[in-house]
CSV table of C-alpha atoms in Angstrom, one decimal:
chain,number,residue,atom,x,y,z
H,1,MET,CA,10.3,25.9,-140.2
H,2,GLY,CA,9.2,29.1,-141.9
H,3,ALA,CA,5.7,30.4,-142.4
H,4,LEU,CA,3.8,29.2,-145.4
H,5,ALA,CA,3.6,31.5,-148.4
H,6,TYR,CA,0.1,33.1,-148.8
H,7,ASN,CA,-1.8,31.6,-151.8
H,8,GLU,CA,-4.7,33.9,-152.5
H,9,GLU,CA,-6.5,31.6,-154.9
H,10,LEU,CA,-6.3,28.6,-152.7
H,11,PHE,CA,-7.3,30.4,-149.5
H,12,LEU,CA,-10.2,32.4,-151.0
H,13,ASN,CA,-11.7,29.5,-152.9
H,14,ALA,CA,-11.7,27.6,-149.6
H,15,PHE,CA,-13.1,30.7,-147.8
H,16,VAL,CA,-16.1,30.9,-150.0
H,17,THR,CA,-16.8,27.2,-150.5
H,18,GLU,CA,-15.6,25.3,-147.5
H,19,GLY,CA,-15.4,27.9,-144.7
H,20,ARG,CA,-17.4,27.2,-141.5
H,21,PHE,CA,-17.4,30.7,-140.2
H,22,TYR,CA,-21.1,31.0,-140.7
H,23,LEU,CA,-21.6,28.3,-138.1
H,24,HIS,CA,-19.3,30.3,-135.7
H,25,PRO,CA,-19.8,34.0,-136.5
H,26,GLU,CA,-17.7,34.9,-133.5
H,27,LEU,CA,-14.7,33.7,-135.4
H,28,LEU,CA,-15.3,36.1,-138.3
H,29,LYS,CA,-15.7,39.3,-136.3
H,30,PRO,CA,-12.1,39.7,-135.2
H,31,LEU,CA,-10.9,38.8,-138.7
H,32,ILE,CA,-13.0,41.6,-140.3
H,33,ALA,CA,-11.5,44.1,-137.8
H,34,ASN,CA,-8.0,43.0,-138.9
H,35,GLU,CA,-6.6,45.4,-141.5
H,36,GLU,CA,-4.5,42.8,-143.3
H,37,PHE,CA,-7.5,40.4,-143.5
H,38,ALA,CA,-9.6,43.2,-145.0
H,39,GLU,CA,-7.0,44.0,-147.6
H,40,LYS,CA,-6.0,40.5,-148.7
H,41,ILE,CA,-9.4,38.7,-148.3
H,42,LEU,CA,-12.4,40.9,-148.3
H,43,GLU,CA,-11.1,43.3,-151.0
H,44,ASN,CA,-10.3,40.4,-153.3
H,45,LEU,CA,-13.4,38.4,-152.7
H,46,TYR,CA,-15.0,39.6,-155.9
H,47,LYS,CA,-12.5,37.5,-157.9
H,48,TYR,CA,-13.9,34.3,-156.4
H,49,GLY,CA,-17.6,34.9,-156.2
H,50,ALA,CA,-18.8,32.0,-158.3
H,51,GLU,CA,-19.5,29.7,-155.3
H,52,ILE,CA,-20.2,32.4,-152.8
H,53,ASN,CA,-23.9,31.6,-153.0
H,54,ILE,CA,-23.3,28.9,-150.4
H,55,ASN,CA,-22.5,31.5,-147.8
H,56,ALA,CA,-24.2,34.6,-149.2
H,57,LYS,CA,-26.8,34.8,-146.5
H,58,HIS,CA,-24.3,34.5,-143.6
H,59,LEU,CA,-21.8,36.9,-145.2
H,60,LYS,CA,-24.5,39.6,-145.6
H,61,ALA,CA,-25.3,39.4,-141.9
H,62,GLN,CA,-21.6,39.7,-140.9
H,63,PHE,CA,-20.9,42.6,-143.3
H,64,LYS,CA,-24.0,44.5,-142.2
H,65,GLU,CA,-23.0,44.1,-138.6
H,66,ALA,CA,-19.4,45.2,-139.3
H,67,VAL,CA,-20.5,48.3,-141.1
H,68,ALA,CA,-22.9,49.1,-138.3
H,69,ASN,CA,-20.0,48.9,-135.9
H,70,GLY,CA,-17.9,51.4,-138.0
H,71,PHE,CA,-16.1,49.2,-140.5
H,72,ALA,CA,-15.5,50.8,-143.9
H,73,PHE,CA,-14.7,49.0,-147.1
H,74,ASP,CA,-12.1,50.5,-149.4
H,75,ARG,CA,-14.0,52.7,-151.9
H,76,GLN,CA,-11.7,51.6,-154.7
H,77,LEU,CA,-13.4,48.2,-154.4
H,78,LEU,CA,-16.7,49.5,-156.0
H,79,PRO,CA,-15.7,49.3,-159.7
H,80,HIS,CA,-14.6,45.7,-159.2
H,81,LEU,CA,-17.9,44.9,-157.5
H,82,PHE,CA,-19.9,46.4,-160.4
H,83,GLU,CA,-17.8,44.4,-162.9
H,84,SER,CA,-18.3,41.2,-161.0
H,85,LEU,CA,-22.0,41.4,-161.9
H,86,LEU,CA,-21.1,40.7,-165.6
H,87,ASN,CA,-20.0,37.2,-164.6
H,88,PRO,CA,-22.2,34.2,-165.5
H,89,TRP,CA,-22.6,33.3,-161.8
H,90,LYS,CA,-25.6,31.8,-159.9
H,91,ARG,CA,-28.4,34.0,-158.8
H,92,ASP,CA,-27.4,34.1,-155.1
H,93,SER,CA,-23.8,35.0,-156.0
H,94,LEU,CA,-24.8,37.9,-158.2
H,95,GLY,CA,-27.4,39.0,-155.6
H,96,PHE,CA,-24.7,39.1,-152.9
H,97,PHE,CA,-22.5,41.4,-154.9
H,98,ALA,CA,-25.4,43.7,-155.9
H,99,TRP,CA,-26.3,43.8,-152.2
H,100,TRP,CA,-22.7,44.6,-151.3
H,101,ILE,CA,-22.7,47.6,-153.7
H,102,GLN,CA,-25.9,48.9,-152.1
H,103,LEU,CA,-24.4,48.5,-148.7
H,104,MET,CA,-21.5,50.8,-149.7
H,105,GLN,CA,-24.0,53.4,-151.0
H,106,PRO,CA,-22.0,54.6,-154.1
H,107,THR,CA,-21.8,58.3,-154.7
H,108,ARG,CA,-22.7,60.0,-158.0
H,109,ALA,CA,-19.0,60.3,-158.9
H,110,GLU,CA,-18.5,56.6,-158.2
H,111,LEU,CA,-21.6,55.7,-160.3
H,112,LEU,CA,-20.3,57.8,-163.2
H,113,ALA,CA,-17.0,56.0,-163.1
H,114,SER,CA,-18.9,52.7,-163.6
H,115,GLN,CA,-21.6,53.9,-166.0
H,116,GLN,CA,-20.4,51.8,-168.9
H,117,THR,CA,-20.7,48.7,-166.7
H,118,LEU,CA,-24.2,49.7,-165.6
H,119,PHE,CA,-25.1,50.1,-169.3
H,120,ALA,CA,-23.7,46.6,-170.0
H,121,LEU,CA,-25.9,45.1,-167.3
H,122,LEU,CA,-28.9,46.1,-169.4
H,123,THR,CA,-27.7,43.8,-172.2
H,124,LEU,CA,-27.4,40.5,-170.2
H,125,GLY,CA,-31.1,39.5,-170.3
H,126,ASN,CA,-31.2,39.3,-166.5
H,127,ALA,CA,-34.3,40.9,-164.9
H,128,ARG,CA,-32.7,41.3,-161.5
H,129,LEU,CA,-29.6,43.0,-162.8
H,130,THR,CA,-31.7,45.3,-165.0
H,131,ASN,CA,-33.8,46.3,-162.0
H,132,PHE,CA,-30.6,46.8,-160.0
H,133,ALA,CA,-28.9,49.0,-162.7
H,134,MET,CA,-31.6,51.3,-163.9
H,135,PRO,CA,-32.2,53.3,-160.7
H,136,TYR,CA,-28.4,54.0,-160.5
H,137,ILE,CA,-28.4,55.1,-164.2
H,138,ALA,CA,-31.4,57.4,-163.4
H,139,GLU,CA,-29.5,58.9,-160.5
H,140,ILE,CA,-26.7,60.1,-162.7
H,141,ALA,CA,-28.6,60.9,-165.9
H,142,ASP,CA,-28.5,64.7,-165.3
H,143,GLU,CA,-24.8,64.8,-164.7
H,144,ALA,CA,-22.7,66.6,-167.4
H,145,ASP,CA,-20.4,63.5,-167.8
H,146,PHE,CA,-23.3,61.1,-168.3
H,147,ASP,CA,-22.8,59.2,-171.5
H,148,ARG,CA,-26.3,59.7,-172.9
H,149,ASN,CA,-25.6,58.1,-176.3
H,150,GLY,CA,-24.1,55.0,-174.6
H,151,PHE,CA,-27.3,54.7,-172.5
H,152,VAL,CA,-29.6,55.1,-175.5
H,153,SER,CA,-27.5,52.5,-177.5
H,154,ASN,CA,-27.8,49.8,-174.7
H,155,PHE,CA,-31.3,50.6,-173.5
H,156,PRO,CA,-33.2,48.7,-176.3
H,157,LEU,CA,-31.3,45.4,-175.6
H,158,HIS,CA,-33.7,44.5,-172.8
H,159,PHE,CA,-37.0,45.6,-174.3
H,160,THR,CA,-38.4,42.1,-174.6
H,161,LEU,CA,-37.4,41.2,-171.0
H,162,GLU,CA,-40.2,40.3,-168.6
H,163,LYS,CA,-40.6,41.6,-165.0
H,164,VAL,CA,-38.7,44.9,-165.6
H,165,ALA,CA,-41.6,47.2,-166.5
H,166,LYS,CA,-40.7,49.7,-163.7
H,167,ALA,CA,-37.1,49.9,-164.9
H,168,GLN,CA,-38.1,50.3,-168.5
H,169,LEU,CA,-40.5,53.1,-167.6
H,170,LEU,CA,-37.7,54.8,-165.7
H,171,GLY,CA,-35.5,54.5,-168.9
H,172,VAL,CA,-38.3,55.9,-171.1
H,173,LYS,CA,-38.6,58.9,-168.8
H,174,LEU,CA,-34.8,59.4,-169.2
H,175,LEU,CA,-35.2,59.7,-173.0
H,176,LYS,CA,-37.7,62.5,-172.8
H,177,PRO,CA,-35.8,65.5,-171.4
H,178,GLN,CA,-33.4,65.7,-174.4
H,179,THR,CA,-34.8,64.1,-177.5
H,180,SER,CA,-32.9,66.2,-180.0
H,181,ASP,CA,-30.0,63.7,-180.3
H,182,LEU,CA,-32.2,60.6,-179.8
H,183,LYS,CA,-33.2,59.7,-183.4
H,184,PRO,CA,-29.8,58.7,-184.7
H,185,HIS,CA,-29.4,56.2,-181.9
H,186,LEU,CA,-33.0,54.9,-181.3
H,187,THR,CA,-35.5,54.5,-184.1
H,188,ALA,CA,-39.3,54.5,-183.8
H,189,LYS,CA,-39.3,50.9,-184.8
H,190,GLU,CA,-36.9,49.9,-182.0
H,191,LEU,CA,-38.8,51.9,-179.4
H,192,ALA,CA,-42.2,50.4,-180.4
H,193,VAL,CA,-41.0,47.0,-179.3
H,194,LEU,CA,-41.7,48.1,-175.8
H,195,LEU,CA,-45.4,48.1,-176.6
H,196,ILE,CA,-45.4,44.3,-176.1
H,197,GLN,CA,-45.0,44.9,-172.4
H,198,PRO,CA,-48.4,44.6,-170.6
H,199,ASP,CA,-47.8,47.5,-168.1
H,200,GLU,CA,-50.2,50.3,-169.1
H,201,LYS,CA,-48.1,53.1,-167.6
H,202,LEU,CA,-45.1,51.9,-169.7
H,203,GLN,CA,-47.2,51.7,-172.9
H,204,VAL,CA,-48.6,55.2,-172.4
H,205,ALA,CA,-45.1,56.6,-171.9
H,206,VAL,CA,-43.8,54.9,-175.0
H,207,ALA,CA,-46.9,56.0,-177.0
H,208,GLU,CA,-46.4,59.6,-175.9
H,209,LEU,CA,-42.7,59.6,-176.8
H,210,LEU,CA,-43.4,58.0,-180.2
H,211,VAL,CA,-46.1,60.6,-181.0
H,212,GLU,CA,-44.3,63.6,-179.6
H,213,PHE,CA,-40.8,62.9,-181.0
H,214,TYR,CA,-41.3,60.7,-184.1
H,215,GLY,CA,-44.6,62.4,-185.2
H,216,ASP,CA,-46.4,60.6,-188.0
H,217,GLU,CA,-43.3,59.1,-189.6
H,218,GLY,CA,-45.1,55.9,-190.7
H,219,LEU,CA,-46.2,55.2,-187.1
H,220,SER,CA,-49.3,53.5,-188.4
H,221,GLU,CA,-47.2,50.7,-190.0
H,222,ILE,CA,-44.7,50.6,-187.1
H,223,VAL,CA,-47.3,50.3,-184.3
H,224,GLN,CA,-49.8,48.0,-186.2
H,225,PRO,CA,-48.0,44.7,-185.2
H,226,TYR,CA,-48.5,45.7,-181.5
H,227,GLU,CA,-52.2,46.7,-181.7
H,228,LEU,CA,-53.3,43.5,-180.0
H,229,TYR,CA,-51.1,44.3,-177.0
H,230,LEU,CA,-52.2,47.9,-176.5
H,231,LYS,CA,-54.2,48.9,-173.4
H,232,SER,CA,-57.0,51.4,-173.8
H,233,LYS,CA,-55.0,54.4,-172.5
H,234,ALA,CA,-52.2,53.7,-174.9
H,235,LYS,CA,-54.6,53.4,-177.8
H,236,ALA,CA,-56.1,56.7,-176.8
H,237,VAL,CA,-52.7,58.4,-177.1
H,238,PHE,CA,-52.3,57.2,-180.7
H,239,SER,CA,-55.9,57.9,-181.6
H,240,GLU,CA,-55.7,61.5,-180.5
H,241,LYS,CA,-52.9,62.1,-182.9
H,242,SER,CA,-54.4,60.0,-185.7
H,243,THR,CA,-51.3,57.8,-185.9
H,244,VAL,CA,-53.1,54.5,-185.4
H,245,LYS,CA,-55.8,54.0,-187.9
H,246,SER,CA,-58.1,51.0,-188.3
H,247,GLU,CA,-57.5,50.1,-191.9
H,248,LYS,CA,-59.5,47.5,-193.8
H,249,ARG,CA,-57.4,44.9,-195.5
H,250,THR,CA,-58.5,43.0,-198.6
H,251,ALA,CA,-57.9,39.3,-198.0
H,252,HIS,CA,-55.8,37.4,-200.5
H,253,PRO,CA,-57.4,34.2,-202.0
H,254,ASN,CA,-55.0,32.1,-199.9
H,255,GLY,CA,-55.9,33.9,-196.7
H,256,ILE,CA,-52.9,36.2,-196.9
H,257,SER,CA,-53.5,40.0,-196.8
H,258,ASN,CA,-52.5,42.2,-199.8
H,259,GLU,CA,-49.9,43.8,-197.5
H,260,GLN,CA,-48.4,40.5,-196.5
H,261,ASN,CA,-48.3,39.4,-200.2
H,262,SER,CA,-46.7,42.6,-201.2
H,263,PHE,CA,-44.0,42.1,-198.6
H,264,SER,CA,-43.4,38.6,-199.8
H,265,ASN,CA,-42.9,39.8,-203.3
H,266,LYS,CA,-40.4,42.4,-202.2
H,267,GLU,CA,-38.5,39.7,-200.3
H,268,GLN,CA,-38.3,37.5,-203.4
H,269,SER,CA,-37.2,40.3,-205.6
H,270,VAL,CA,-33.9,40.6,-203.7
H,271,GLY,CA,-32.8,37.3,-205.2
H,272,ASN,CA,-31.8,33.9,-203.8
H,273,GLY,CA,-33.9,34.5,-200.7
H,274,ALA,CA,-31.2,37.0,-199.5
H,275,GLN,CA,-32.4,39.9,-197.5
H,276,PRO,CA,-30.4,43.1,-196.9
H,277,LEU,CA,-28.5,43.0,-193.6
H,278,TRP,CA,-30.9,44.4,-190.9
H,279,GLY,CA,-33.5,44.6,-193.6
H,280,LYS,CA,-31.8,47.5,-195.3
H,281,GLU,CA,-30.3,48.0,-198.7
H,282,VAL,CA,-26.7,49.0,-198.8
H,283,ALA,CA,-26.9,50.9,-202.1
H,284,ALA,CA,-27.6,54.2,-200.2
H,285,PRO,CA,-24.7,54.5,-197.7
H,286,GLN,CA,-25.8,57.8,-196.4
H,287,THR,CA,-29.0,56.3,-194.9
H,288,SER,CA,-28.7,52.6,-194.7
H,289,ASP,CA,-25.1,51.4,-194.5
H,290,PRO,CA,-25.2,48.7,-191.8
H,291,THR,CA,-21.6,49.5,-190.7
H,292,PRO,CA,-21.6,51.4,-187.4
H,293,GLN,CA,-21.2,55.2,-188.0
H,294,THR,CA,-20.3,56.1,-184.4
H,295,TRP,CA,-18.3,54.7,-181.5
H,296,ASN,CA,-21.4,54.1,-179.4
H,297,ASN,CA,-23.0,52.2,-182.3
H,298,LEU,CA,-19.9,50.1,-182.5
H,299,LEU,CA,-20.3,49.2,-178.8
H,300,PHE,CA,-23.9,48.5,-179.4
H,301,LEU,CA,-22.9,46.0,-182.2
H,302,ILE,CA,-20.7,44.1,-179.7
H,303,GLY,CA,-23.9,43.4,-177.8
H,304,ASP,CA,-25.4,42.1,-181.1
H,305,CYS,CA,-22.4,39.9,-181.6
H,306,LEU,CA,-22.9,38.4,-178.1
H,307,ARG,CA,-26.5,37.7,-178.7
H,308,GLU,CA,-26.4,36.5,-182.3
H,309,LYS,CA,-23.1,34.6,-182.2
H,310,SER,CA,-22.9,34.9,-186.0
H,311,PRO,CA,-19.8,35.4,-188.2
H,312,GLU,CA,-21.5,38.0,-190.4
H,313,THR,CA,-22.3,40.3,-187.4
H,314,VAL,CA,-18.7,40.0,-186.2
H,315,GLU,CA,-17.5,40.9,-189.7
H,316,VAL,CA,-19.6,44.0,-189.7
H,317,PHE,CA,-18.1,44.9,-186.3
H,318,LEU,CA,-14.6,44.6,-187.8
H,319,GLU,CA,-15.6,46.8,-190.7
H,320,GLY,CA,-17.0,49.4,-188.3
H,321,LEU,CA,-13.8,49.4,-186.3
H,322,LEU,CA,-11.7,49.8,-189.5
H,323,ARG,CA,-13.8,52.8,-190.5
H,324,LEU,CA,-13.8,54.5,-187.0
H,325,GLN,CA,-10.2,53.8,-186.0
H,326,GLY,CA,-9.4,57.5,-186.2
H,327,GLU,CA,-12.3,58.5,-184.1
H,328,LEU,CA,-11.9,56.2,-181.1
H,329,PRO,CA,-12.3,57.9,-177.7
H,330,ALA,CA,-9.1,58.1,-175.5
H,331,ASP,CA,-10.6,55.7,-173.0
H,332,TYR,CA,-11.9,53.2,-175.6
H,333,ALA,CA,-10.1,50.3,-173.8
H,334,LYS,CA,-11.9,51.2,-170.6
H,335,GLN,CA,-15.3,51.3,-172.3
H,336,LEU,CA,-14.6,47.9,-173.9
H,337,LYS,CA,-13.8,46.3,-170.6
H,338,PRO,CA,-17.4,45.3,-169.6
H,339,TYR,CA,-17.8,43.6,-173.0
H,340,LEU,CA,-14.5,41.8,-172.8
H,341,GLN,CA,-15.5,40.4,-169.5
H,342,GLN,CA,-18.5,38.9,-171.1
H,343,LEU,CA,-16.4,37.4,-173.8
H,344,ASP,CA,-13.9,36.0,-171.4
H,345,LYS,CA,-16.1,33.0,-170.8
H,346,PHE,CA,-15.9,31.9,-174.4
H,347,PHE,CA,-12.9,29.6,-174.7
H,348,SER,CA,-14.4,27.0,-176.9
H,349,MET,CA,-14.3,26.7,-180.7
H,350,SER,CA,-16.7,29.5,-181.5
H,351,VAL,CA,-17.2,32.8,-183.2
H,352,LEU,CA,-17.2,34.6,-179.8
H,353,HIS,CA,-13.9,32.9,-179.0
H,354,PHE,CA,-12.4,34.6,-182.1
H,355,LEU,CA,-14.0,37.9,-181.1
H,356,ARG,CA,-12.5,37.6,-177.7
H,357,CYS,CA,-9.0,36.8,-179.0
H,358,PHE,CA,-9.2,39.7,-181.6
H,359,CYS,CA,-10.3,42.3,-179.0
H,360,LYS,CA,-7.5,41.2,-176.7
H,361,ALA,CA,-4.9,41.4,-179.5
H,362,TRP,CA,-6.3,44.8,-180.4
H,363,THR,CA,-6.2,46.3,-176.9
H,364,GLU,CA,-3.2,44.4,-175.4
H,365,GLU,CA,0.2,44.8,-177.1
H,366,SER,CA,1.5,41.6,-175.6
H,367,TYR,CA,-1.4,39.4,-176.9
H,368,LYS,CA,-1.0,37.9,-180.4
H,369,LEU,CA,-3.8,36.7,-182.6
H,370,SER,CA,-2.6,33.3,-183.7
H,371,PRO,CA,-5.1,30.5,-184.6
H,372,THR,CA,-2.3,28.0,-184.7
H,373,SER,CA,-2.1,28.3,-180.9
H,374,LYS,CA,-5.8,28.3,-180.3
H,375,SER,CA,-8.7,25.9,-180.7
H,376,TYR,CA,-10.9,26.9,-183.7
H,377,GLU,CA,-13.2,25.3,-186.2
H,378,ILE,CA,-11.7,24.9,-189.7
H,379,THR,CA,-14.8,26.7,-191.0
H,380,LEU,CA,-13.8,29.8,-189.0
H,381,LEU,CA,-10.3,30.0,-190.5
H,382,PRO,CA,-11.2,32.8,-192.9
H,383,LEU,CA,-12.4,34.8,-189.9
H,384,TRP,CA,-9.1,34.4,-188.2
H,385,GLU,CA,-7.3,35.4,-191.4
H,386,LYS,CA,-9.5,38.5,-191.6
H,387,GLY,CA,-8.7,39.3,-188.0
H,388,ARG,CA,-5.0,39.3,-188.7
H,389,LEU,CA,-5.6,41.5,-191.8
H,390,MET,CA,-7.6,43.8,-189.6
H,391,LEU,CA,-4.8,44.2,-187.0
H,392,ASN,CA,-2.4,45.0,-189.8
H,393,ARG,CA,-4.7,47.6,-191.1
H,394,LEU,CA,-5.2,49.2,-187.7
H,395,GLN,CA,-1.4,49.2,-187.2
H,396,ASP,CA,-0.9,50.9,-190.6
H,397,LYS,CA,-3.8,53.3,-190.0
H,398,CYS,CA,-5.4,52.2,-193.3
H,399,ALA,CA,-9.1,52.8,-193.4
H,400,LEU,CA,-9.8,51.2,-196.8
H,401,PRO,CA,-12.8,48.8,-196.4
H,402,LEU,CA,-12.6,45.0,-196.3
H,403,LEU,CA,-14.0,43.6,-199.5
H,404,SER,CA,-15.8,40.6,-198.1
H,405,THR,CA,-17.9,42.2,-195.4
H,406,PRO,CA,-21.5,40.9,-195.9
H,407,THR,CA,-24.1,43.4,-197.0
H,408,TYR,CA,-27.0,40.9,-197.2
H,409,LYS,CA,-28.0,38.1,-194.8
H,410,PRO,CA,-26.6,35.6,-194.3
H,411,PHE,CA,-23.2,36.4,-196.0
H,412,TRP,CA,-23.9,37.8,-199.5
H,413,VAL,CA,-22.0,40.8,-200.9
H,414,SER,CA,-23.8,43.1,-203.3
H,415,ALA,CA,-22.1,43.8,-206.7
H,416,GLU,CA,-22.4,47.5,-206.3
H,417,ALA,CA,-20.7,47.5,-202.8
H,418,LEU,CA,-17.8,45.4,-204.1
H,419,ALA,CA,-17.4,47.6,-207.2
H,420,ASP,CA,-17.3,50.8,-205.1
H,421,LYS,CA,-14.7,49.3,-202.7
H,422,LEU,CA,-12.5,48.2,-205.5
H,423,LEU,CA,-12.6,51.6,-207.1
H,424,ALA,CA,-11.6,53.1,-203.7
H,425,TYR,CA,-8.5,50.7,-203.7
H,426,GLU,CA,-7.6,51.8,-207.2
H,427,ALA,CA,-7.9,55.5,-206.2
H,428,ALA,CA,-5.6,54.9,-203.3
H,429,GLY,CA,-3.1,53.0,-205.4
H,430,ILE,CA,-3.3,50.0,-203.0
H,431,HIS,CA,-3.7,46.3,-204.0
H,432,PRO,CA,-6.5,44.5,-202.1
H,433,ASN,CA,-5.7,41.4,-200.0
H,434,ILE,CA,-6.1,38.5,-202.4
H,435,SER,CA,-7.8,36.2,-199.8
H,436,ASP,CA,-10.2,39.0,-199.0
H,437,LEU,CA,-11.0,39.5,-202.7
H,438,ILE,CA,-11.5,35.8,-203.3
H,439,VAL,CA,-14.0,35.5,-200.4
H,440,ALA,CA,-15.8,38.6,-201.6
H,441,CYS,CA,-16.2,37.2,-205.2
H,442,ASN,CA,-17.5,33.9,-203.8
H,443,ARG,CA,-20.0,35.8,-201.7
H,444,LEU,CA,-21.4,37.8,-204.7
H,445,LEU,CA,-25.1,37.9,-204.8
H,446,PHE,CA,-26.1,36.7,-208.2
H,447,ARG,CA,-29.0,38.8,-209.4
H,448,GLU,CA,-29.6,41.2,-212.2
H,449,VAL,CA,-26.7,43.8,-212.2
H,450,SER,CA,-27.6,47.3,-213.0
H,451,LYS,CA,-26.1,49.3,-215.9
H,452,GLU,CA,-24.4,51.6,-213.4
H,453,VAL,CA,-22.7,48.8,-211.6
H,454,LYS,CA,-21.4,47.3,-214.9
H,455,GLU,CA,-20.0,50.8,-215.8
H,456,LYS,CA,-18.2,50.9,-212.5
H,457,VAL,CA,-16.6,47.5,-213.2
H,458,GLU,CA,-15.5,48.6,-216.6
H,459,ARG,CA,-13.7,51.5,-215.0
H,460,LEU,CA,-11.4,49.0,-213.1
H,461,ARG,CA,-8.0,48.6,-214.7
H,462,GLY,CA,-6.1,45.5,-215.8
H,463,GLY,CA,-6.1,42.4,-213.7
H,464,MET,CA,-8.6,43.8,-211.2
H,465,GLN,CA,-11.2,43.9,-214.0
H,466,ARG,CA,-10.5,40.4,-215.0
H,467,ARG,CA,-10.8,39.1,-211.5
H,468,CYS,CA,-14.1,40.8,-211.1
H,469,GLY,CA,-15.6,40.0,-214.4
H,470,THR,CA,-18.4,37.9,-212.8
H,471,ILE,CA,-20.0,41.1,-211.6
H,472,SER,CA,-20.8,42.3,-215.0
H,473,VAL,CA,-22.1,38.9,-216.3
């Protein structure tokens, strides 16, 4: 009778869940010294770490002793260990792999190769992983190949996280040496969120950066919501620069301040309770178009998609990809990998399941985006249709915008944005997708349409003008 064929999944699952080697450490020592065992078992252990928390304590002791006796893990294992931290595993499992990385003492070159994964760890809302990743990021921040924009884009995603003040202070210090390219990727309003953290050293560092780099660009209004959180030293920084002023407010008869009442009126003026996406008007594309303008901003938006799980955010991501398709970095698939790993856990009928399928179809030629073979909610069918349209556009290298991408929360499309897009289609001599046009017309925000927008609609020719007549009503 021949030998049994090796089944990696069967053996390793049993190894991490049912093994009794921790009761008899003398049994594991000769195995670790075996080259074939190290290659087939230890170097593939990261794939089956979900239940390793059972044996984490004992494995640490065995690994530490093996390294002390001269055993060396394959250095090519490090990227996989970093990526394993993106999995939704239990605390002890994640802690074991973080410890394993520290045991191997990664070099600067190895850290640079995994920097996108380190950035992604900041977006998971996990204090232990944030505290683990930030010192490594700081270690390579002065390297020429360090992706500064990638760091700045991901850094704000953990600003409200607790028990990470030291890591956040380290990150703020990394922002200071080269602030010339900071403003396009991190606004004063985003940075000011850190002022809610009670650590005084962190507050002072944030205040100094706000005052030094952002000057007096409306800092009084930006900082005012956080005044109750400010420690005395942080207040002193703002006071010295006269950026935080104690202003008296006149109370409204209903107990609402004039400033609050003014904001409420502005909100109502938009119409139907709709607010510009991200609180910004889209009428001025050069300053407030919500569509990502850079590759790093597009990656940042994937993080938004993961947190918000909303169709409109995913649609803005699709629009951004369409716009930036000619500017993607050569290693875009590699940079996407940490985000795709986070999406891999979404197999249910959800928005993120669609995003996962779309990204796989975009980056893998063999993968087809077909909702007929996937589970999906009927309400998400238009999103799947838009995904297929997007893939065709990418294949044809067509950068014309999608008509139905929301410009106002939760899904409204402004009349001016739609008119501008239709004029772009006419100028290119291309007919828009009829389904995309129907969705856009149904999403139109009904409010008073300006004379300029009506004139744009009148410039449309033939059937296009008839289809969009509701804009000029």
